[in-house]
Short mmCIF file of C-alpha atoms in Angstrom, two decimals:
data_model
loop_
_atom_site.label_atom_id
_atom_site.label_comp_id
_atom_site.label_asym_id
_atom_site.label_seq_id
_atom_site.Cartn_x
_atom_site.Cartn_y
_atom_site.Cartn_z
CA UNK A 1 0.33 -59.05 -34.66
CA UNK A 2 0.37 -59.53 -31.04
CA UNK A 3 4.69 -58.58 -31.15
CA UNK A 4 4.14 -55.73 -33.22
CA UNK A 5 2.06 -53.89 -30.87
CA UNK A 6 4.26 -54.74 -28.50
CA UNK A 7 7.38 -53.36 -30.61
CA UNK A 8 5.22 -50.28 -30.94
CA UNK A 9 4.93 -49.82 -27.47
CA UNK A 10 8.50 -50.24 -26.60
CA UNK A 11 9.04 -47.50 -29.03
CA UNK A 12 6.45 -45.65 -27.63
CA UNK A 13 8.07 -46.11 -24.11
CA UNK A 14 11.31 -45.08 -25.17
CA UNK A 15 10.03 -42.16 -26.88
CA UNK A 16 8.19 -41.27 -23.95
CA UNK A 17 11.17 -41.96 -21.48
CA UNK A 18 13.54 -39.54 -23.65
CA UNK A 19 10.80 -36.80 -24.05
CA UNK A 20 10.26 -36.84 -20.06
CA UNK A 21 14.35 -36.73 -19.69
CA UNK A 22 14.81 -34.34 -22.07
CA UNK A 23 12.21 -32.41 -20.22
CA UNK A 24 13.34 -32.57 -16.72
CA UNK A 25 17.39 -31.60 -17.75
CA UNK A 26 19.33 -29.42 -15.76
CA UNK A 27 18.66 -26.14 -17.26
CA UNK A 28 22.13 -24.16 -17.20
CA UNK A 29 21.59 -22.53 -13.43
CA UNK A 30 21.55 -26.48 -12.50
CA UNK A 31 25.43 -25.87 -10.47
CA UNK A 32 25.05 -22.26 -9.69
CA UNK A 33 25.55 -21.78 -5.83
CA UNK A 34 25.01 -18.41 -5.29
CA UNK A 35 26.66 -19.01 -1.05
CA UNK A 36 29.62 -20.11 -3.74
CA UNK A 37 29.78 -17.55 -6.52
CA UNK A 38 29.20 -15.10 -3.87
CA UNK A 39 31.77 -12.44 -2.90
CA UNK A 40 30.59 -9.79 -0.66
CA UNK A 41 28.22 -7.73 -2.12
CA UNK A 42 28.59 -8.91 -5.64
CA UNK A 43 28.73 -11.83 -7.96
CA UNK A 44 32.69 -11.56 -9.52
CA UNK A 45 32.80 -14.18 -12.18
CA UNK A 46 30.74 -14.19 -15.06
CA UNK A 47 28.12 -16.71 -15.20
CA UNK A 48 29.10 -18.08 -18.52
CA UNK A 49 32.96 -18.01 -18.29
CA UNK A 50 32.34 -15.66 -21.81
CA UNK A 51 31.51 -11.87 -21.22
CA UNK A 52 27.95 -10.37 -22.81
CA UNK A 53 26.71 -8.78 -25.54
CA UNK A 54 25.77 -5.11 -25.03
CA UNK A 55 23.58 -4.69 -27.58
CA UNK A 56 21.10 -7.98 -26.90
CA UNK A 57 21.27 -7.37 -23.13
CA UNK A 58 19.43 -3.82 -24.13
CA UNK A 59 17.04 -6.18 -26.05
CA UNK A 60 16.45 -8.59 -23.17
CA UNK A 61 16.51 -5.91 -20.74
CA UNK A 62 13.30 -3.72 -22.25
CA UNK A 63 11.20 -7.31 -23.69
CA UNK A 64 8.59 -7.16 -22.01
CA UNK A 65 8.44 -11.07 -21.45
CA UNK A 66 11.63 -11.23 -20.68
CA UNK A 67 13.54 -9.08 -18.42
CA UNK A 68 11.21 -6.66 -18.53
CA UNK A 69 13.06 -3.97 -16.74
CA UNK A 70 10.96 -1.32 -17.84
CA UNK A 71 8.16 -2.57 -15.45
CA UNK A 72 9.81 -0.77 -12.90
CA UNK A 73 12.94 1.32 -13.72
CA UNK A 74 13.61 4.08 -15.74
CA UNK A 75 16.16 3.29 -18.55
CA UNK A 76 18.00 5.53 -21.98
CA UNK A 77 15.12 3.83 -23.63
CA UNK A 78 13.18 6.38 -25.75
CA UNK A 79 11.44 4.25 -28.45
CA UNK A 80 9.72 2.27 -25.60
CA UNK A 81 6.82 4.48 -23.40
CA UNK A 82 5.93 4.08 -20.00
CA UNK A 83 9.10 3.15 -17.74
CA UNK A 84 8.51 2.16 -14.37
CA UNK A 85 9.80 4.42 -11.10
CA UNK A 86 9.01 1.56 -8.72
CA UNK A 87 12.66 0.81 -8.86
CA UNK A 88 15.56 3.01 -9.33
CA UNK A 89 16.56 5.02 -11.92
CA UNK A 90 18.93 3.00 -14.19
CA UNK A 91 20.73 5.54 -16.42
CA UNK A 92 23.79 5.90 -15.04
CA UNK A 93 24.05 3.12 -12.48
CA UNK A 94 27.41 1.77 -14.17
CA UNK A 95 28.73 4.66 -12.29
CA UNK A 96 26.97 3.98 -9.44
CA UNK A 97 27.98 -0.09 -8.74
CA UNK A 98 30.44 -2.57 -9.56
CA UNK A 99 29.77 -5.18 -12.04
CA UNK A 100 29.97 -7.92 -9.87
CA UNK A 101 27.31 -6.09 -7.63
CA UNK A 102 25.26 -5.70 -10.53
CA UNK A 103 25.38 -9.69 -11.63
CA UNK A 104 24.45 -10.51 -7.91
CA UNK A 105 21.58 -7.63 -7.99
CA UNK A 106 20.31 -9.89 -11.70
CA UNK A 107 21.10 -13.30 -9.92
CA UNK A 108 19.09 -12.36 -6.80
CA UNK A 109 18.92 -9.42 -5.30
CA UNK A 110 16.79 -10.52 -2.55
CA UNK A 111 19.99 -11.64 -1.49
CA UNK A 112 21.04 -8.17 -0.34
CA UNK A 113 17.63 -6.68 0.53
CA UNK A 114 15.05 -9.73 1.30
CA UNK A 115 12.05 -7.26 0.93
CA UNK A 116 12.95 -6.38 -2.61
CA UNK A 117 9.95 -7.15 -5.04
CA UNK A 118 12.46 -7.45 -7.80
CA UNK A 119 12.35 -11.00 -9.05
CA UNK A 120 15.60 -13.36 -8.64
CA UNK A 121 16.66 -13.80 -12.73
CA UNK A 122 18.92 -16.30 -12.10
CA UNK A 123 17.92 -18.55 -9.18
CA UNK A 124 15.40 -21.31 -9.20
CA UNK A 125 15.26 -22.65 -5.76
CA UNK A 126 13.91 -20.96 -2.81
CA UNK A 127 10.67 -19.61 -3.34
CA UNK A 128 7.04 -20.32 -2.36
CA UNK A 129 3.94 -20.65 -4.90
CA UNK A 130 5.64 -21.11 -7.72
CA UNK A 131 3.38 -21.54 -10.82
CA UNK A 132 3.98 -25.27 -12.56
CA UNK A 133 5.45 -23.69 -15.64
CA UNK A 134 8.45 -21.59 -13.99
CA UNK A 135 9.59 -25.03 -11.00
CA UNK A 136 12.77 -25.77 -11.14
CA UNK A 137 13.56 -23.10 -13.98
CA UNK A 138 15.24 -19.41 -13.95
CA UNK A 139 13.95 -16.53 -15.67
CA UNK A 140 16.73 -15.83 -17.32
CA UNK A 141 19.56 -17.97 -18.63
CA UNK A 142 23.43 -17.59 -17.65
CA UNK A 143 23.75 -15.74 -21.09
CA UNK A 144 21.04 -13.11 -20.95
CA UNK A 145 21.97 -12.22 -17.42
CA UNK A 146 25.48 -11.42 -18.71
CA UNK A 147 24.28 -9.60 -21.43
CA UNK A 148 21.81 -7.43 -19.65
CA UNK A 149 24.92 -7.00 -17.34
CA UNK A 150 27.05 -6.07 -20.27
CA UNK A 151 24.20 -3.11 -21.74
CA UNK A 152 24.06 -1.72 -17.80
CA UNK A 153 28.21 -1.47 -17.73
CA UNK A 154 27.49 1.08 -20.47
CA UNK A 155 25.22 2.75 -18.21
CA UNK A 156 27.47 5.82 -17.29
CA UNK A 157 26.76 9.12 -15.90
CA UNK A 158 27.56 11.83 -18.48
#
């Protein structure tokens, strides 16, 4: 009886060990260095090593959990009401910057205006007061960031 509980609690340990592992991973911005990846005023190689998806970066861009874009910029976006003019206008800005300036403006563009209230997407070190849930995590992953970055290359003026 006595070595069966303690099989169980092994188990139990092991389970528990895995779960708390599993937990703590690396998420994917684990190796990002943004002094690294940095090149001036932009960010030139794609996060992933694989370019993004247009049409789900248009989806991450206007959830409103997510990227939630629409907070504070106005985007081609006329299904979804009340767009945001804290920021700027975002229709057209593919005509407007680089896409390597737009990845580093996603990763962190505190990095090129430290007063900006725009969040950092893609960094997870750095800050002050961060709620439990979001420590040591990114708002966005690698992927989304390209494919938000992928929808604003289409971004042209007409």
């Amino acid at each position: 009886m006595k070595f069966s509980k303690l099989i169980y609690s092994f188990a139990g340990l092991l389970i528990g060990t895995s779960l708390t592992l599993r937990l703590s991973a690396p998420s994917d911005a684990a190796e990002f260095d943004l002094a690294k990846e940095r090149v001036g005023d932009g960010i030139p190689k794609s996060l992933t090593g694989k370019p993004g998806n247009a049409k789900k970066g248009r989806s991450v861009a206007i959830h409103r959990k997510k990227g939630n874009c629409l907070a504070c910029h106005t985007l081609p976006v006329p299904e979804q009401a009340d767009h945001g003019n804290i920021g700027p206008d975002l229709r057209g800005i593919a005509s407007r910057y680089k896409p390597a300036e737009l990845r580093l403006r996603l990763v962190s563009t505190k990095a090129l205006n430290p007063d900006s209230i725009m969040p950092s997407f893609y960094l997870k070190t750095g800050f002050h007061r961060v709620h439990k849930k979001w420590r040591g995590k990114t708002i966005l992953k690698a992927q989304e960031v390209e494919d938000i970055l992928a929808y604003l290359v289409t971004l042209k003026e007409e």
